[in-house]
Short mmCIF file of C-alpha atoms in Angstrom, two decimals:
data_model
loop_
_atom_site.label_atom_id
_atom_site.label_comp_id
_atom_site.label_asym_id
_atom_site.label_seq_id
_atom_site.Cartn_x
_atom_site.Cartn_y
_atom_site.Cartn_z
CA MET A 467 83.94 137.08 150.06
CA ASP A 468 80.95 136.07 152.22
CA LYS A 469 79.16 134.69 149.18
CA GLN A 470 82.18 132.61 148.20
CA GLN A 471 82.56 131.29 151.74
CA LYS A 472 78.97 130.11 151.63
CA LEU A 473 79.76 128.28 148.40
CA GLY A 474 82.74 126.59 150.06
CA LEU A 475 85.50 128.50 148.24
CA LEU A 476 88.70 126.46 148.11
CA LEU A 477 90.94 128.28 145.65
CA SER A 478 90.86 131.31 143.38
CA SER A 479 93.58 132.54 141.03
CA ARG A 480 94.24 134.65 137.99
CA LEU A 481 95.52 132.24 135.34
CA PHE A 482 95.90 132.20 131.60
CA LYS A 483 93.81 130.26 129.05
CA LYS A 484 94.61 130.42 125.36
CA ARG A 485 94.89 134.14 124.57
CA THR A 486 92.97 135.34 127.57
CA ASP A 487 93.48 136.15 131.22
CA VAL A 488 90.90 134.25 133.25
CA GLU A 489 89.80 134.13 136.84
CA VAL A 490 89.53 130.50 137.95
CA VAL A 491 87.53 129.58 141.05
CA LEU A 492 87.22 126.20 142.74
CA ASN A 493 84.66 125.49 145.43
CA ARG A 494 83.37 122.24 146.85
CA THR A 495 80.86 121.64 144.08
CA THR A 496 82.06 123.50 140.97
CA LEU A 497 85.07 124.65 138.99
CA SER A 498 84.44 127.88 137.12
CA TRP A 499 86.38 130.35 135.02
CA ARG A 500 85.60 133.62 133.32
CA GLU A 501 87.46 136.02 131.11
CA ILE A 502 88.97 139.07 132.78
CA GLN A 503 88.22 142.16 130.74
CA ARG A 504 91.06 144.59 130.04
CA SER A 505 89.38 147.31 132.07
CA GLN A 506 89.27 145.02 135.09
CA LYS A 507 92.85 143.82 135.08
CA GLN A 508 94.40 146.74 136.92
CA ASP A 509 92.19 146.55 139.97
CA LEU A 510 90.75 143.02 139.95
CA ASP A 511 88.73 142.33 143.07
CA ILE A 512 88.73 138.55 143.54
CA GLY A 513 86.30 138.89 146.40
CA ASN A 514 83.52 140.21 144.18
CA SER A 515 84.34 138.22 141.09
CA LEU A 516 81.52 135.70 141.55
CA ASP A 517 78.98 138.48 141.31
CA ALA A 518 79.72 138.71 137.62
CA ALA A 519 78.49 136.15 135.15
CA VAL A 520 80.87 133.25 134.61
CA SER A 521 81.58 131.99 131.15
CA GLN A 522 81.98 128.34 132.14
CA VAL A 523 80.92 126.25 135.16
CA VAL A 524 81.75 122.56 135.53
CA PRO A 525 80.42 120.46 138.43
CA VAL A 526 83.25 118.81 140.33
CA SER A 527 81.32 115.55 140.01
CA GLU A 528 81.74 115.73 136.22
CA ILE A 529 85.50 116.34 136.20
CA VAL A 530 87.19 113.27 134.75
CA SER A 531 90.77 114.09 135.74
CA VAL A 532 93.35 116.79 136.38
CA GLN A 533 97.01 116.47 135.52
CA LYS A 534 100.09 118.54 134.93
CA THR A 535 100.61 119.38 131.27
CA GLU A 536 104.03 117.85 130.77
CA GLU A 537 104.54 118.71 127.13
CA GLN A 538 104.12 122.10 125.58
CA HIS A 539 100.48 122.45 124.59
CA SER A 540 99.59 123.56 121.08
CA GLU A 541 98.27 126.82 122.45
CA THR A 542 101.38 127.59 124.50
CA SER A 543 103.26 129.45 121.76
CA SER A 544 100.46 131.95 121.22
CA ALA A 545 99.85 132.11 124.94
CA HIS A 546 103.53 132.79 125.49
CA SER A 547 103.58 135.80 123.19
CA ARG A 548 100.36 137.05 124.68
CA ALA A 549 101.69 136.67 128.19
CA LEU A 550 104.81 138.65 127.34
CA GLU A 551 102.60 141.65 126.71
CA HIS A 552 101.75 141.55 130.40
CA ASN A 553 105.39 141.07 131.41
CA GLN A 554 104.60 137.59 132.69
CA LEU A 555 105.90 134.30 131.41
CA PHE A 556 103.60 131.32 132.06
CA LEU A 557 105.79 128.22 131.92
CA TYR A 558 103.62 125.79 133.89
CA ALA A 559 100.22 124.38 132.99
CA PHE A 560 97.63 121.84 134.10
CA THR A 561 94.84 120.18 132.14
CA VAL A 562 91.33 119.55 133.42
CA SER A 563 89.32 116.91 131.54
CA TYR A 564 85.57 117.12 132.08
CA VAL A 565 82.20 116.02 130.73
CA LEU A 566 80.65 118.11 128.00
CA ARG A 567 76.95 117.43 127.39
CA ALA A 568 76.21 117.23 123.67
CA SER A 569 72.93 116.70 121.83
CA LYS A 570 70.69 113.62 122.00
CA HIS A 571 71.88 112.62 125.48
CA GLN A 572 75.46 112.17 124.33
CA TRP A 573 78.45 113.09 126.50
CA ARG A 574 81.95 113.99 125.37
CA CYS A 575 85.23 114.37 127.24
CA THR A 576 86.84 117.73 126.63
CA ASP A 577 89.96 119.42 127.99
CA VAL A 578 90.77 122.89 129.22
CA VAL A 579 94.39 123.96 129.80
CA PHE A 580 95.27 126.62 132.36
CA LEU A 581 98.70 128.30 132.33
CA CYS A 582 100.16 129.25 135.70
CA PRO A 583 102.73 131.91 136.68
CA ASP A 584 104.85 129.47 138.71
CA LEU A 585 105.18 125.82 139.66
CA THR A 586 103.78 126.34 143.16
CA VAL A 587 100.46 127.69 141.85
CA CYS A 588 100.25 124.89 139.28
CA GLU A 589 100.79 122.16 141.87
CA GLN A 590 98.41 123.88 144.27
CA TRP A 591 95.61 123.70 141.71
CA ILE A 592 96.30 120.09 140.78
CA ARG A 593 96.33 119.09 144.44
CA ALA A 594 93.12 121.00 145.26
CA ILE A 595 91.14 119.49 142.38
CA SER A 596 92.54 116.01 143.02
CA ASP A 597 91.51 116.24 146.67
CA GLN A 598 87.94 117.07 145.67
CA LEU A 599 87.81 114.16 143.23
CA SER A 600 89.09 111.75 145.88
CA ILE A 601 86.13 112.65 148.09
CA LEU A 602 83.66 111.33 145.48
CA ALA A 603 83.12 107.87 146.97
CA ASN A 604 80.78 106.65 144.23
CA ARG A 605 83.53 106.63 141.60
CA PRO A 606 85.04 103.27 140.66
CA LYS A 607 88.77 102.74 141.02
CA SER A 608 89.02 99.14 139.83
CA LEU A 609 86.85 97.38 137.24
CA LEU A 610 86.48 93.89 135.82
CA VAL A 611 85.78 94.17 132.08
CA TYR A 612 84.28 91.47 129.85
CA ILE A 613 84.43 92.00 126.08
CA ASN A 614 82.24 90.04 123.66
CA PRO A 615 84.21 90.15 120.39
CA PHE A 616 81.42 88.45 118.42
CA GLY A 617 78.37 90.62 119.20
CA GLY A 618 76.80 93.10 116.80
CA LYS A 619 79.26 94.02 114.05
CA ARG A 620 82.13 92.28 115.88
CA GLN A 621 83.69 95.58 116.91
CA GLY A 622 83.55 95.14 120.68
CA LYS A 623 87.30 94.88 121.25
CA TRP A 624 88.07 97.76 118.89
CA ILE A 625 85.47 99.96 120.58
CA TYR A 626 86.95 99.23 123.99
CA ASP A 627 90.60 99.66 122.96
CA GLN A 628 90.09 102.83 120.95
CA LYS A 629 87.26 104.67 122.72
CA VAL A 630 86.90 103.39 126.27
CA ALA A 631 90.29 102.25 127.57
CA PRO A 632 91.92 105.69 127.05
CA LEU A 633 89.17 107.32 129.12
CA PHE A 634 89.51 104.77 131.94
CA SER A 635 93.26 105.35 131.90
CA LYS A 636 92.82 109.11 132.03
CA ALA A 637 90.50 108.71 135.04
CA CYS A 638 93.10 106.49 136.76
CA ILE A 639 90.78 103.46 136.79
CA SER A 640 92.59 100.13 136.85
CA THR A 641 91.03 97.34 134.79
CA ASP A 642 91.29 93.59 134.33
CA VAL A 643 90.05 92.70 130.84
CA ILE A 644 88.69 89.31 129.76
CA VAL A 645 87.76 88.69 126.12
CA THR A 646 85.03 86.04 126.10
CA GLU A 647 85.57 82.99 123.91
CA GLN A 648 82.20 81.23 124.03
CA PRO A 649 78.59 81.66 125.22
CA ASN A 650 78.25 81.96 129.03
CA HIS A 651 82.02 82.48 129.45
CA ALA A 652 81.42 85.64 131.51
CA ARG A 653 78.56 84.07 133.48
CA ASN A 654 80.52 80.98 134.45
CA HIS A 655 83.60 83.00 135.37
CA LEU A 656 81.58 85.32 137.62
CA GLU A 657 79.76 82.47 139.31
CA THR A 658 82.80 80.39 140.16
CA LYS A 659 86.23 81.88 139.46
CA ALA A 660 86.27 85.66 139.70
CA ASN A 661 87.76 87.29 142.81
CA LEU A 662 85.26 90.12 143.12
CA ASP A 663 86.56 91.62 146.36
CA LYS A 664 89.09 93.83 144.58
CA TYR A 665 86.62 95.39 142.14
CA ASP A 666 84.18 98.28 142.40
CA GLY A 667 82.12 97.09 139.46
CA VAL A 668 81.82 94.89 136.40
CA VAL A 669 81.70 96.29 132.87
CA CYS A 670 80.48 94.42 129.80
CA VAL A 671 81.36 95.46 126.26
CA GLY A 672 78.82 94.04 123.84
CA GLY A 673 75.07 93.77 123.50
CA ASP A 674 72.13 92.78 125.67
CA GLY A 675 73.24 89.15 125.64
CA ILE A 676 76.50 89.64 127.53
CA PHE A 677 74.74 92.01 129.94
CA SER A 678 72.31 89.17 130.66
CA GLU A 679 75.29 86.88 131.29
CA ILE A 680 76.74 89.36 133.79
CA VAL A 681 73.39 89.69 135.58
CA HIS A 682 73.00 85.92 135.82
CA GLY A 683 76.54 85.49 137.08
CA LEU A 684 76.45 88.25 139.70
CA VAL A 685 72.92 87.70 140.96
CA THR A 686 73.29 83.91 141.12
CA ARG A 687 76.57 84.20 143.00
CA THR A 688 75.07 86.72 145.42
CA GLN A 689 72.13 84.41 146.18
CA ASP A 690 74.47 81.44 146.70
CA GLU A 691 76.60 83.45 149.13
CA ASN A 692 73.48 84.50 151.05
CA LYS A 693 71.90 81.02 151.05
CA VAL A 694 68.89 82.15 148.99
CA ASP A 695 67.12 79.31 147.20
CA LEU A 696 66.56 80.40 143.61
CA ASN A 697 64.05 77.60 143.10
CA ASP A 698 61.76 79.27 145.65
CA SER A 699 59.72 81.73 143.61
CA GLU A 700 58.67 83.56 146.79
CA ALA A 701 62.22 84.07 148.10
CA GLN A 702 63.46 87.66 148.34
CA LEU A 703 66.58 88.11 146.27
CA MET A 704 69.60 89.90 147.71
CA PRO A 705 71.12 92.75 145.69
CA SER A 706 74.69 92.45 144.49
CA ALA A 707 77.24 94.80 146.02
CA LEU A 708 78.80 95.42 142.60
CA ARG A 709 77.43 97.70 139.94
CA ILE A 710 77.24 96.72 136.28
CA GLY A 711 78.30 98.99 133.44
CA ILE A 712 77.40 98.60 129.76
CA ILE A 713 79.53 99.71 126.84
CA PRO A 714 77.19 99.24 123.83
CA ALA A 715 78.63 97.12 121.02
CA GLY A 716 75.74 94.81 120.14
CA SER A 717 72.94 94.57 117.60
CA THR A 718 70.17 96.50 119.39
CA ASP A 719 71.60 97.51 122.79
CA CYS A 720 68.10 98.20 124.09
CA ILE A 721 69.13 98.06 127.77
CA CYS A 722 71.73 100.76 127.25
CA PHE A 723 69.43 102.88 125.07
CA SER A 724 66.53 102.56 127.53
CA THR A 725 68.63 103.78 130.45
CA VAL A 726 71.21 106.18 129.04
CA GLY A 727 69.19 107.48 126.11
CA THR A 728 71.82 106.71 123.47
CA ASN A 729 73.95 103.82 122.23
CA ASP A 730 77.23 105.71 122.38
CA PRO A 731 80.30 104.00 123.93
CA VAL A 732 81.96 107.25 125.01
CA THR A 733 78.81 108.42 126.79
CA SER A 734 78.50 105.13 128.65
CA ALA A 735 82.19 105.18 129.61
CA LEU A 736 81.86 108.69 131.04
CA HIS A 737 78.79 107.69 133.07
CA ILE A 738 80.86 104.85 134.51
CA ILE A 739 83.80 107.14 135.29
CA VAL A 740 81.76 109.74 137.18
CA GLY A 741 79.97 106.99 139.12
CA ASP A 742 76.43 107.46 137.85
CA SER A 743 74.22 104.55 138.82
CA GLN A 744 70.64 103.46 138.30
CA PRO A 745 68.84 100.60 140.08
CA MET A 746 67.02 98.14 137.84
CA ASP A 747 64.52 95.39 138.45
CA VAL A 748 65.54 91.86 137.56
CA CYS A 749 62.87 89.29 136.80
CA SER A 750 63.02 85.56 137.46
CA VAL A 751 61.21 82.80 135.58
CA HIS A 752 60.21 79.51 137.22
CA HIS A 753 58.71 76.24 136.00
CA ASN A 754 57.36 73.56 138.33
CA SER A 755 59.21 75.02 141.33
CA SER A 756 62.47 75.16 139.37
CA PHE A 757 64.34 78.35 138.52
CA LEU A 758 64.87 78.85 134.78
CA ARG A 759 66.44 82.27 134.23
CA PHE A 760 66.49 86.00 134.93
CA PHE A 761 65.56 88.73 132.50
CA VAL A 762 65.91 92.50 132.67
CA SER A 763 64.40 93.79 129.45
CA LEU A 764 61.84 91.83 127.41
CA LEU A 765 60.48 88.32 127.76
CA GLY A 766 58.75 87.23 124.57
CA TYR A 767 56.39 84.31 123.93
CA GLY A 768 55.00 83.85 120.45
CA PHE A 769 56.02 86.34 117.76
CA TYR A 770 59.16 87.81 119.33
CA GLY A 771 60.26 84.46 120.70
CA ASP A 772 59.89 82.93 117.24
CA VAL A 773 61.87 85.80 115.68
CA LEU A 774 64.74 85.27 118.07
CA THR A 775 64.70 81.50 117.65
CA ASP A 776 64.80 81.77 113.86
CA SER A 777 67.48 84.49 113.87
CA GLU A 778 69.89 82.44 115.96
CA SER A 779 70.91 80.31 112.98
CA LYS A 780 71.69 83.50 111.03
CA ARG A 781 74.04 85.18 113.50
CA TRP A 782 76.66 85.50 110.75
CA LEU A 783 74.41 88.16 109.17
CA GLY A 784 74.78 90.46 112.18
CA PRO A 785 71.86 92.80 113.01
CA THR A 786 70.28 92.09 109.60
CA ARG A 787 69.28 88.63 110.83
CA TYR A 788 66.44 90.15 112.89
CA ASP A 789 64.90 91.75 109.78
CA LEU A 790 64.91 88.49 107.84
CA ALA A 791 63.61 86.44 110.75
CA GLY A 792 60.95 89.07 111.43
CA VAL A 793 59.62 88.95 107.88
CA LYS A 794 59.50 85.16 107.91
CA THR A 795 57.72 85.02 111.28
CA PHE A 796 55.27 87.73 110.22
CA LEU A 797 54.32 85.79 107.09
CA ASN A 798 53.86 82.58 109.08
CA HIS A 799 51.38 84.45 111.31
CA ASN A 800 51.26 81.82 114.04
CA TYR A 801 49.09 82.18 117.12
CA TYR A 802 49.29 80.46 120.50
CA GLU A 803 46.31 79.40 122.57
CA GLY A 804 46.44 79.31 126.35
CA THR A 805 45.46 80.79 129.70
CA ILE A 806 47.16 83.77 131.33
CA SER A 807 46.86 84.59 135.03
CA PHE A 808 48.37 87.77 136.44
CA LEU A 809 48.48 89.74 139.68
CA PRO A 810 47.88 93.44 138.90
CA ALA A 811 50.01 96.11 140.55
CA GLU A 812 48.01 97.33 143.54
CA ASP A 813 48.64 101.07 143.59
CA ASN A 814 47.50 103.73 141.15
CA MET A 815 50.77 105.67 141.01
CA SER A 816 51.33 104.74 137.38
CA ASN A 817 49.91 102.74 134.51
CA PRO A 818 51.31 101.55 131.17
CA ARG A 819 49.45 104.21 129.18
CA ASP A 820 50.01 107.32 131.31
CA LYS A 821 52.66 108.62 128.86
CA LEU A 822 55.07 109.29 131.75
CA GLN A 823 58.61 108.24 130.98
CA CYS A 824 61.03 106.99 133.63
CA ARG A 825 63.90 109.44 134.07
CA SER A 826 66.57 110.27 136.64
CA GLY A 827 64.91 110.95 139.98
CA CYS A 828 61.69 109.20 138.92
CA CYS A 829 59.20 109.69 141.77
CA VAL A 830 57.50 106.35 141.07
CA CYS A 831 60.71 104.35 141.40
CA GLN A 832 61.87 106.36 144.42
CA GLN A 833 58.61 105.81 146.29
CA ARG A 834 58.67 102.13 145.43
CA SER A 835 62.21 101.86 146.72
CA SER A 836 61.32 103.50 150.02
CA SER A 837 58.38 101.13 150.53
CA LYS A 838 60.29 97.98 149.61
CA ALA A 839 61.01 96.82 153.18
CA ARG A 840 57.38 97.33 154.21
CA ASP A 841 56.12 95.43 151.17
CA MET A 842 58.44 92.52 151.94
CA MET A 843 57.13 92.25 155.50
CA GLU A 844 53.52 92.37 154.34
CA GLU A 845 54.18 89.68 151.72
CA LYS A 846 55.69 87.37 154.33
CA LYS A 847 52.58 87.71 156.52
CA LYS A 848 50.24 86.60 153.75
CA SER A 849 49.01 83.04 153.77
CA VAL A 850 49.07 80.87 150.67
CA LYS A 851 45.36 81.57 150.23
CA ASP A 852 45.87 85.34 150.46
CA ARG A 853 48.62 85.19 147.85
CA ARG A 854 46.19 83.59 145.41
CA GLU A 855 43.60 86.35 145.77
CA GLY A 856 43.33 89.24 143.35
CA TRP A 857 44.57 87.36 140.29
CA THR A 858 43.02 88.03 136.86
CA VAL A 859 42.57 85.13 134.43
CA LEU A 860 42.36 85.51 130.63
CA SER A 861 42.09 82.83 127.95
CA GLY A 862 42.29 82.96 124.19
CA LYS A 863 44.50 82.84 121.13
CA PHE A 864 47.52 85.16 121.12
CA ILE A 865 50.01 86.18 118.44
CA ALA A 866 52.39 87.57 121.05
CA ILE A 867 52.69 87.57 124.83
CA ASN A 868 55.38 90.00 125.94
CA THR A 869 56.61 91.18 129.31
CA ALA A 870 58.64 94.40 129.49
CA CYS A 871 60.61 95.36 132.60
CA ILE A 872 61.88 98.51 130.91
CA SER A 873 60.71 100.54 127.93
CA CYS A 874 62.91 98.41 125.62
CA ALA A 875 63.65 101.49 123.54
CA CYS A 876 66.29 101.27 120.82
CA PRO A 877 67.19 103.29 117.71
CA ARG A 878 64.63 101.39 115.63
CA SER A 879 61.92 101.87 118.24
CA PRO A 880 62.77 105.14 120.03
CA LYS A 881 59.81 104.86 122.42
CA GLY A 882 60.12 101.13 122.95
CA LEU A 883 57.65 98.30 123.36
CA SER A 884 56.26 99.85 126.54
CA PRO A 885 57.17 103.56 126.64
CA SER A 886 55.94 104.14 130.21
CA ALA A 887 57.59 101.13 131.84
CA HIS A 888 59.69 101.92 134.92
CA LEU A 889 63.19 100.74 135.68
CA ALA A 890 62.91 99.98 139.38
CA ASP A 891 59.29 99.98 140.55
CA GLY A 892 58.93 96.23 141.08
CA THR A 893 56.40 95.76 138.27
CA MET A 894 56.28 94.53 134.69
CA ASP A 895 54.14 95.50 131.74
CA LEU A 896 52.32 92.47 130.34
CA ILE A 897 51.46 93.10 126.67
CA LEU A 898 48.95 90.75 125.03
CA VAL A 899 48.39 90.75 121.28
CA ARG A 900 45.35 88.63 120.50
CA GLU A 901 44.58 86.86 117.23
CA CYS A 902 44.12 89.39 114.41
CA SER A 903 44.73 89.79 110.68
CA ARG A 904 48.19 90.29 109.24
CA ILE A 905 47.30 93.85 108.26
CA ASP A 906 46.19 94.73 111.78
CA PHE A 907 49.29 93.15 113.29
CA LEU A 908 51.46 95.09 110.84
CA ARG A 909 49.77 98.33 111.93
CA HIS A 910 50.58 97.44 115.53
CA LEU A 911 54.24 96.75 114.68
CA LEU A 912 54.63 99.97 112.70
CA ARG A 913 53.47 102.02 115.66
CA HIS A 914 56.61 100.98 117.51
CA THR A 915 58.60 103.11 115.06
CA ASN A 916 56.61 106.33 115.49
CA LYS A 917 54.83 108.31 118.20
CA ASP A 918 51.43 106.65 117.81
CA ASP A 919 50.01 104.64 120.72
CA GLN A 920 50.83 101.01 119.93
CA PHE A 921 48.29 99.86 122.51
CA ASP A 922 45.38 101.66 120.81
CA HIS A 923 44.00 98.56 119.08
CA GLN A 924 41.06 96.38 120.07
CA PHE A 925 43.24 93.26 119.84
CA VAL A 926 46.02 94.67 122.09
CA GLU A 927 45.88 95.04 125.86
CA VAL A 928 48.52 95.96 128.40
CA HIS A 929 48.55 95.40 132.16
CA ARG A 930 51.01 96.51 134.85
CA VAL A 931 51.58 93.39 136.93
CA LYS A 932 53.61 91.99 139.81
CA LYS A 933 53.43 88.37 138.71
CA PHE A 934 52.00 86.37 135.86
CA HIS A 935 51.51 82.75 134.84
CA PHE A 936 50.90 81.27 131.40
CA GLN A 937 49.63 77.80 130.57
CA PRO A 938 49.62 77.01 126.84
CA CYS A 939 47.10 74.55 125.47
CA ARG A 940 49.76 72.71 123.48
CA THR A 941 53.18 72.31 125.02
CA GLU A 942 54.84 71.55 121.70
CA VAL A 943 54.40 75.12 120.43
CA SER A 944 55.40 76.95 123.57
CA SER A 945 58.59 78.98 123.37
CA LEU A 946 59.54 81.42 126.08
CA GLU A 947 62.48 83.58 125.14
CA ASP A 948 64.48 86.17 127.03
CA LEU A 949 65.18 88.49 124.13
CA SER A 950 68.64 89.27 125.48
CA GLU A 951 69.80 85.65 125.57
CA ILE A 952 70.46 82.75 123.26
CA PRO A 953 67.01 81.23 122.69
CA ARG A 954 66.00 77.98 124.29
CA ARG A 955 62.85 75.89 124.18
CA ALA A 956 60.95 76.43 127.36
CA PRO A 957 58.65 73.94 129.03
CA SER A 958 54.99 74.71 129.30
CA ASP A 959 53.44 76.14 132.44
CA GLN A 960 55.82 78.82 133.70
CA HIS A 961 55.41 81.83 135.92
CA ALA A 962 57.35 85.04 136.46
CA GLN A 963 57.49 87.60 139.24
CA PRO A 964 59.45 90.87 139.73
CA HIS A 965 61.98 91.47 142.53
CA ARG A 966 62.30 95.16 143.21
CA GLY A 967 65.76 96.57 143.40
CA VAL A 968 67.60 93.37 142.56
CA THR A 969 65.37 91.65 140.09
CA ALA A 970 61.85 91.80 138.76
CA THR A 971 59.99 88.83 137.45
CA PRO A 972 56.34 88.63 136.32
CA PRO A 973 54.40 85.44 135.64
CA THR A 974 55.25 84.51 132.08
CA ALA A 975 54.22 82.25 129.28
CA ALA A 976 54.45 78.55 129.93
CA GLY A 977 54.57 76.94 133.38
CA PRO A 978 54.39 79.08 136.46
CA ALA A 979 56.80 81.95 135.97
CA THR A 980 57.34 84.54 138.66
CA ALA A 981 59.15 87.85 138.58
CA ARG A 982 60.65 89.36 141.69
CA SER A 983 62.13 92.78 142.23
CA CYS A 984 65.64 92.82 143.61
CA PRO A 985 67.83 95.85 142.85
CA ILE A 986 70.91 95.69 140.75
CA MET A 987 72.89 98.85 140.23
CA GLN A 988 74.27 99.95 136.91
CA PHE A 989 76.99 102.44 136.09
CA LYS A 990 74.72 104.71 134.11
CA SER A 991 72.11 107.36 134.54
CA VAL A 992 68.70 107.66 133.02
CA SER A 993 68.85 110.66 130.78
CA SER A 994 66.46 113.53 131.16
CA ALA A 995 65.58 115.90 128.39
CA SER A 996 68.91 117.64 128.70
#
């Protein structure tokens, strides 16, 4: 019993599961059960039971719910006859729903039913497990849900109603659901109308576009409430108190894929239920001392911006529109001439080609987070002259100028545009594709679909930066596109800069653009190899 006391033993009973007697043990961190062999049943020693190997162990943090089994379970009839052999009739049961980790980072919700000898034991188990779940403060109890019914294959509402809502209900999470009717519906509602005090988080059902709307709405509202001037590119952004969850139902869902490891609605819903969260950088873009927008995934100038612009008129084609627009843009083979200035990341903890992928517990992001306050103080002490030192300036003709805050992985590009980009380190990966032949550019694009190094070309360079600025030679060809938003023509001369923890923004194409790192929290975890 000493070993169990050290583990925080709360309850232990001999119960019945399917056709088998089982010993069920609950401690402060796990629920476990194991089959009781026939030879052990006469003189079962509960005190030494944990010394034997258990057949199943579930972390309490991954239990979705526990409830009394009101109706006779499908296994009860066989269990009943089996129980009669032991001169015991098990009439009461409770069901534990928990996370089952499947392949390829996917999670599933599965149930186990335990039969009890009497009502008192049944209620005792339900109460004990419920008490442990109530202690988990990171779990949401009330959520505001926005559904984009038009994104991807237009299945957002069906996905939520059929796959997500039943799980939220099972976990006793209350929801207010809003089906968006037009672009920026969610953003405008969050900025001006939503009463956010009663919610633990905001969930978007759709693609990267509606996630961008949620980020803009929440972050903008938070800055307004804290009197932060968004037009000041040097201002430190304040993180939102609410976390954001993504249920993938879009065309590419790269933000979800880059953080969870799969575009599976059930997996994302379960991450939300158990309270998993991951900070992300948000980047801001400025032009002539005016704030333009935030971005959290990829900012594209040139090729990718042109693809998005051309695809917007073909939204009725769904995800196929990107293929058609991509072929057209590739054949056009435009290039853009200009000057890029960027401020390299100062430390040597990581670089864009170190082949290290950001995962849960990433040491780079954790160390950056711990040094955030110190970095902010040092930045404030710098004079205007000091802030201009250390910048690198490049000029030339470019087919594409991209800035990645995350890996931007998706099913079509499993490693992403920048496989070693970090989620919350306050930096961005600036990817420059200089003028080259169509064949060479095609080779570069194809490497995004396999394991080859897409940066291993003489005409491609990548830099990990804190800020960047792009000045095109001709303003009429400049187009700066957040690849998660509806495209817009951007003015020339922009800069971007990252804000760690809330947002991250690097200097970008066209006018001065700055990216700042200010943390937002998402209901999701970055998958490891498990």
